[in-house]
Amino acid sequence: MLVRDAMSTVVLTIGPAHTLRQAAALMAARRVGAAVVLDQDTSGLGILTERDILVSVGAGQNPDLETAGAHTTTDVVFAAPGWTLEEAAQAMAHGGFRHLIVLDGNGPVGIVSVRDIIRCWAPVRLRAATLTAG
């Protein structure tokens, strides 16, 4: 199975000036765990995850003053739609993260998460276990 089959095509894009509270509200409204941070000045892409927001709030920082840009991961590993789920899982395990921005030639087309991969793998493994048990 490929990344394109598992990824979410709901890509929330925010700017680096969004506050963490604004980012959290947008992520919650769209029921996503990560936002793509697009910096128009540098044409760079980064990612802000729910964990980034949690770490900031846990450190006592004010989510109304902290910006997405200050908490964005810019050293991002990107996936291609044609990657296998195994390749995506290996990249996540190697890098220690749970989301990959999926890029094609025109920019971000989706995000694939550990949850997406598990959702795809679980039915396959369940069917295989049922076939061997029956």
PDB file of C-alpha atoms in Angstrom:
ATOM      1  CA  MET A   1       0.000   0.000   0.000  1.00  0.00           C
ATOM      2  CA  LEU A   2       1.214   3.497  -0.819  1.00  0.00           C
ATOM      3  CA  VAL A   3       1.293   6.791   1.082  1.00  0.00           C
ATOM      4  CA  ARG A   4      -1.291   8.236  -1.343  1.00  0.00           C
ATOM      5  CA  ASP A   5      -3.715   5.536  -0.198  1.00  0.00           C
ATOM      6  CA  ALA A   6      -3.292   6.329   3.495  1.00  0.00           C
ATOM      7  CA  MET A   7      -2.639  10.072   3.680  1.00  0.00           C
ATOM      8  CA  SER A   8      -5.148  12.672   4.736  1.00  0.00           C
ATOM      9  CA  THR A   9      -5.760  15.221   2.011  1.00  0.00           C
ATOM     10  CA  VAL A  10      -6.972  17.728   4.598  1.00  0.00           C
ATOM     11  CA  VAL A  11      -3.889  19.935   4.759  1.00  0.00           C
ATOM     12  CA  LEU A  12      -4.171  22.804   7.196  1.00  0.00           C
ATOM     13  CA  THR A  13      -1.763  25.547   6.169  1.00  0.00           C
ATOM     14  CA  ILE A  14      -0.987  28.415   8.535  1.00  0.00           C
ATOM     15  CA  GLY A  15       1.532  31.227   8.639  1.00  0.00           C
ATOM     16  CA  PRO A  16       4.381  31.621  11.120  1.00  0.00           C
ATOM     17  CA  ALA A  17       2.634  34.627  12.737  1.00  0.00           C
ATOM     18  CA  HIS A  18      -0.354  32.590  13.890  1.00  0.00           C
ATOM     19  CA  THR A  19      -0.399  32.262  17.662  1.00  0.00           C
ATOM     20  CA  LEU A  20      -0.311  28.803  19.153  1.00  0.00           C
ATOM     21  CA  ARG A  21      -3.881  29.313  20.371  1.00  0.00           C
ATOM     22  CA  GLN A  22      -5.030  30.154  16.835  1.00  0.00           C
ATOM     23  CA  ALA A  23      -3.167  27.152  15.458  1.00  0.00           C
ATOM     24  CA  ALA A  24      -4.665  24.860  18.102  1.00  0.00           C
ATOM     25  CA  ALA A  25      -8.180  26.138  17.381  1.00  0.00           C
ATOM     26  CA  LEU A  26      -7.763  25.564  13.642  1.00  0.00           C
ATOM     27  CA  MET A  27      -6.294  22.103  14.183  1.00  0.00           C
ATOM     28  CA  ALA A  28      -9.118  21.161  16.554  1.00  0.00           C
ATOM     29  CA  ALA A  29     -11.791  22.458  14.175  1.00  0.00           C
ATOM     30  CA  ARG A  30     -10.380  20.359  11.327  1.00  0.00           C
ATOM     31  CA  ARG A  31      -9.606  17.409  13.605  1.00  0.00           C
ATOM     32  CA  VAL A  32      -5.957  17.205  12.517  1.00  0.00           C
ATOM     33  CA  GLY A  33      -2.817  16.728  14.583  1.00  0.00           C
ATOM     34  CA  ALA A  34      -0.489  18.871  12.504  1.00  0.00           C
ATOM     35  CA  ALA A  35      -0.420  22.014  10.414  1.00  0.00           C
ATOM     36  CA  VAL A  36       1.872  22.929   7.556  1.00  0.00           C
ATOM     37  CA  VAL A  37       3.541  26.249   8.304  1.00  0.00           C
ATOM     38  CA  LEU A  38       4.208  28.199   5.130  1.00  0.00           C
ATOM     39  CA  ASP A  39       6.582  31.124   5.460  1.00  0.00           C
ATOM     40  CA  GLN A  40       5.897  33.402   2.479  1.00  0.00           C
ATOM     41  CA  ASP A  41       9.115  35.357   3.122  1.00  0.00           C
ATOM     42  CA  THR A  42      11.381  32.329   2.804  1.00  0.00           C
ATOM     43  CA  SER A  43       9.127  30.073   0.696  1.00  0.00           C
ATOM     44  CA  GLY A  44       9.871  27.456   3.314  1.00  0.00           C
ATOM     45  CA  LEU A  45       7.618  24.726   4.615  1.00  0.00           C
ATOM     46  CA  GLY A  46       7.608  23.508   8.171  1.00  0.00           C
ATOM     47  CA  ILE A  47       5.306  21.563  10.444  1.00  0.00           C
ATOM     48  CA  LEU A  48       3.651  22.396  13.741  1.00  0.00           C
ATOM     49  CA  THR A  49       2.190  19.473  15.643  1.00  0.00           C
ATOM     50  CA  GLU A  50      -0.110  19.154  18.611  1.00  0.00           C
ATOM     51  CA  ARG A  51       2.924  17.947  20.563  1.00  0.00           C
ATOM     52  CA  ASP A  52       4.769  21.209  19.785  1.00  0.00           C
ATOM     53  CA  ILE A  53       1.847  23.159  21.254  1.00  0.00           C
ATOM     54  CA  LEU A  54       1.663  20.855  24.282  1.00  0.00           C
ATOM     55  CA  VAL A  55       5.382  21.265  25.004  1.00  0.00           C
ATOM     56  CA  SER A  56       5.056  25.057  24.858  1.00  0.00           C
ATOM     57  CA  VAL A  57       2.032  25.203  27.151  1.00  0.00           C
ATOM     58  CA  GLY A  58       3.625  22.664  29.497  1.00  0.00           C
ATOM     59  CA  ALA A  59       6.671  24.932  29.748  1.00  0.00           C
ATOM     60  CA  GLY A  60       4.413  27.752  30.940  1.00  0.00           C
ATOM     61  CA  GLN A  61       4.530  29.760  27.722  1.00  0.00           C
ATOM     62  CA  ASN A  62       1.507  31.866  26.805  1.00  0.00           C
ATOM     63  CA  PRO A  63      -0.279  30.401  23.746  1.00  0.00           C
ATOM     64  CA  ASP A  64      -1.643  33.864  22.948  1.00  0.00           C
ATOM     65  CA  LEU A  65       1.865  35.288  22.632  1.00  0.00           C
ATOM     66  CA  GLU A  66       3.847  32.357  21.260  1.00  0.00           C
ATOM     67  CA  THR A  67       3.839  32.097  17.477  1.00  0.00           C
ATOM     68  CA  ALA A  68       3.716  29.052  15.266  1.00  0.00           C
ATOM     69  CA  GLY A  69       6.972  30.179  13.660  1.00  0.00           C
ATOM     70  CA  ALA A  70       8.800  29.947  16.990  1.00  0.00           C
ATOM     71  CA  HIS A  71       7.727  26.320  17.433  1.00  0.00           C
ATOM     72  CA  THR A  72       7.799  25.069  13.851  1.00  0.00           C
ATOM     73  CA  THR A  73      10.021  22.199  12.830  1.00  0.00           C
ATOM     74  CA  THR A  74      11.757  23.390   9.678  1.00  0.00           C
ATOM     75  CA  ASP A  75      14.146  20.468   9.250  1.00  0.00           C
ATOM     76  CA  VAL A  76      11.329  18.406   7.757  1.00  0.00           C
ATOM     77  CA  VAL A  77      11.423  14.991   6.133  1.00  0.00           C
ATOM     78  CA  PHE A  78       8.898  14.896   3.312  1.00  0.00           C
ATOM     79  CA  ALA A  79       7.180  11.870   1.815  1.00  0.00           C
ATOM     80  CA  ALA A  80       6.143  11.318  -1.786  1.00  0.00           C
ATOM     81  CA  PRO A  81       2.693   9.945  -2.661  1.00  0.00           C
ATOM     82  CA  GLY A  82       4.367   6.935  -4.271  1.00  0.00           C
ATOM     83  CA  TRP A  83       6.291   5.885  -1.163  1.00  0.00           C
ATOM     84  CA  THR A  84       5.232   2.625   0.402  1.00  0.00           C
ATOM     85  CA  LEU A  85       3.793   2.729   3.906  1.00  0.00           C
ATOM     86  CA  GLU A  86       6.879   0.816   5.006  1.00  0.00           C
ATOM     87  CA  GLU A  87       9.114   3.625   3.710  1.00  0.00           C
ATOM     88  CA  ALA A  88       6.996   6.218   5.537  1.00  0.00           C
ATOM     89  CA  ALA A  89       7.032   4.192   8.762  1.00  0.00           C
ATOM     90  CA  GLN A  90      10.817   3.779   8.532  1.00  0.00           C
ATOM     91  CA  ALA A  91      11.286   7.529   8.027  1.00  0.00           C
ATOM     92  CA  MET A  92       9.071   8.252  11.041  1.00  0.00           C
ATOM     93  CA  ALA A  93      10.834   5.697  13.235  1.00  0.00           C
ATOM     94  CA  HIS A  94      14.276   6.921  12.160  1.00  0.00           C
ATOM     95  CA  GLY A  95      13.405  10.584  12.728  1.00  0.00           C
ATOM     96  CA  GLY A  96      11.316  10.099  15.858  1.00  0.00           C
ATOM     97  CA  PHE A  97       8.211  11.862  14.580  1.00  0.00           C
ATOM     98  CA  ARG A  98       4.592  10.955  13.865  1.00  0.00           C
ATOM     99  CA  HIS A  99       3.678  13.036  10.795  1.00  0.00           C
ATOM    100  CA  LEU A 100       5.094  13.430   7.300  1.00  0.00           C
ATOM    101  CA  ILE A 101       4.100  16.165   4.878  1.00  0.00           C
ATOM    102  CA  VAL A 102       3.406  14.571   1.500  1.00  0.00           C
ATOM    103  CA  LEU A 103       4.737  16.584  -1.439  1.00  0.00           C
ATOM    104  CA  ASP A 104       4.284  16.261  -5.148  1.00  0.00           C
ATOM    105  CA  GLY A 105       5.782  18.613  -7.728  1.00  0.00           C
ATOM    106  CA  ASN A 106       3.313  21.388  -6.871  1.00  0.00           C
ATOM    107  CA  GLY A 107       3.626  21.422  -3.090  1.00  0.00           C
ATOM    108  CA  PRO A 108       1.886  19.722  -0.166  1.00  0.00           C
ATOM    109  CA  VAL A 109      -0.884  17.315  -1.152  1.00  0.00           C
ATOM    110  CA  GLY A 110      -1.428  15.584   2.161  1.00  0.00           C
ATOM    111  CA  ILE A 111      -0.140  14.516   5.523  1.00  0.00           C
ATOM    112  CA  VAL A 112       0.408  10.934   6.581  1.00  0.00           C
ATOM    113  CA  SER A 113       0.507  10.058  10.260  1.00  0.00           C
ATOM    114  CA  VAL A 114       1.304   6.983  12.280  1.00  0.00           C
ATOM    115  CA  ARG A 115      -2.445   6.670  12.876  1.00  0.00           C
ATOM    116  CA  ASP A 116      -3.072   6.622   9.111  1.00  0.00           C
ATOM    117  CA  ILE A 117      -0.536   3.840   8.651  1.00  0.00           C
ATOM    118  CA  ILE A 118      -1.985   1.771  11.489  1.00  0.00           C
ATOM    119  CA  ARG A 119      -5.489   2.279  10.100  1.00  0.00           C
ATOM    120  CA  CYS A 120      -4.331   0.762   6.801  1.00  0.00           C
ATOM    121  CA  TRP A 121      -2.223  -2.038   8.249  1.00  0.00           C
ATOM    122  CA  ALA A 122      -4.641  -3.224  10.956  1.00  0.00           C
ATOM    123  CA  PRO A 123      -7.329  -4.627   8.609  1.00  0.00           C
ATOM    124  CA  VAL A 124      -4.697  -6.427   6.517  1.00  0.00           C
ATOM    125  CA  ARG A 125      -3.144  -8.042   9.590  1.00  0.00           C
ATOM    126  CA  LEU A 126      -6.596  -8.900  11.000  1.00  0.00           C
ATOM    127  CA  ARG A 127      -7.607 -10.593   7.738  1.00  0.00           C
ATOM    128  CA  ALA A 128      -4.339 -12.546   7.671  1.00  0.00           C
ATOM    129  CA  ALA A 129      -4.824 -13.702  11.273  1.00  0.00           C
ATOM    130  CA  THR A 130      -8.397 -14.743  10.515  1.00  0.00           C
ATOM    131  CA  LEU A 131      -7.313 -16.738   7.461  1.00  0.00           C
ATOM    132  CA  THR A 132      -4.580 -18.598   9.358  1.00  0.00           C
ATOM    133  CA  ALA A 133      -6.848 -19.282  12.357  1.00  0.00           C
ATOM    134  CA  GLY A 134      -9.791 -20.477  10.278  1.00  0.00           C
TER     135      GLY A 134
END
